[in-house]
Steps between C-alpha positions, in 0.01 A plus 500: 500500500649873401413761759396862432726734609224635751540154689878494455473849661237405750755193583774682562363757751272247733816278524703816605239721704448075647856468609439758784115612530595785741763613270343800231638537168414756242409395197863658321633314795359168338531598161856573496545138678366302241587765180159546427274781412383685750220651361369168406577368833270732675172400294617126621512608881179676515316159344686291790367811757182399348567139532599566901845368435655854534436841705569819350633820742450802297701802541901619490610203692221284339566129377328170503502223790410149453134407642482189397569167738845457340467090629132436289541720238637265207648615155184390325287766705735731378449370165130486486534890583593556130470201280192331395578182526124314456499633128848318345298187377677309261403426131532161337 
């Protein structure tokens, strides 16, 4: 299965935001991590916000926490965020 780059993205910052939930990182902080856009990056974090795996804190010193429960939350929920998985049916 090739990922989109929104779940590459979306990936990349649970498993980092994951490693320590108390820890905040902006999202330049992430994108220059990973060498990814950051631009696209922040449309990714607002759909996991929406998802309750992340928590935004808005301002000059703003960045984005990790909600989530870092030992139940599985790379497929991540996944299932972005991809639409039930609609790949195979032709024969």
């Amino acid at each position: 299965m090739r990922l989109q780059k929104s779940t590459q993205f979306g990936l990349y910052a649970v498993l980092e935001l994951a490693r320590n939930p108390e820890r905040q990182l902006s999202v330049l902080d992430i994108a220059n991590l990973y060498g990814i856009s950051s631009h696209h990056l922040a449309k990714v974090l607002r759909d996991l916000g929406r998802a309750g795996l992340v928590d935004a804190v808005r301002g000059a010193g703003g960045g984005y926490t990790f909600s989530g429960n870092a030992r139940r939350t599985t790379l497929m929920d991540i996944i299932n965020i972005f991809e639409d998985i039930g609609s790949d049916e195979t032709v024969g």
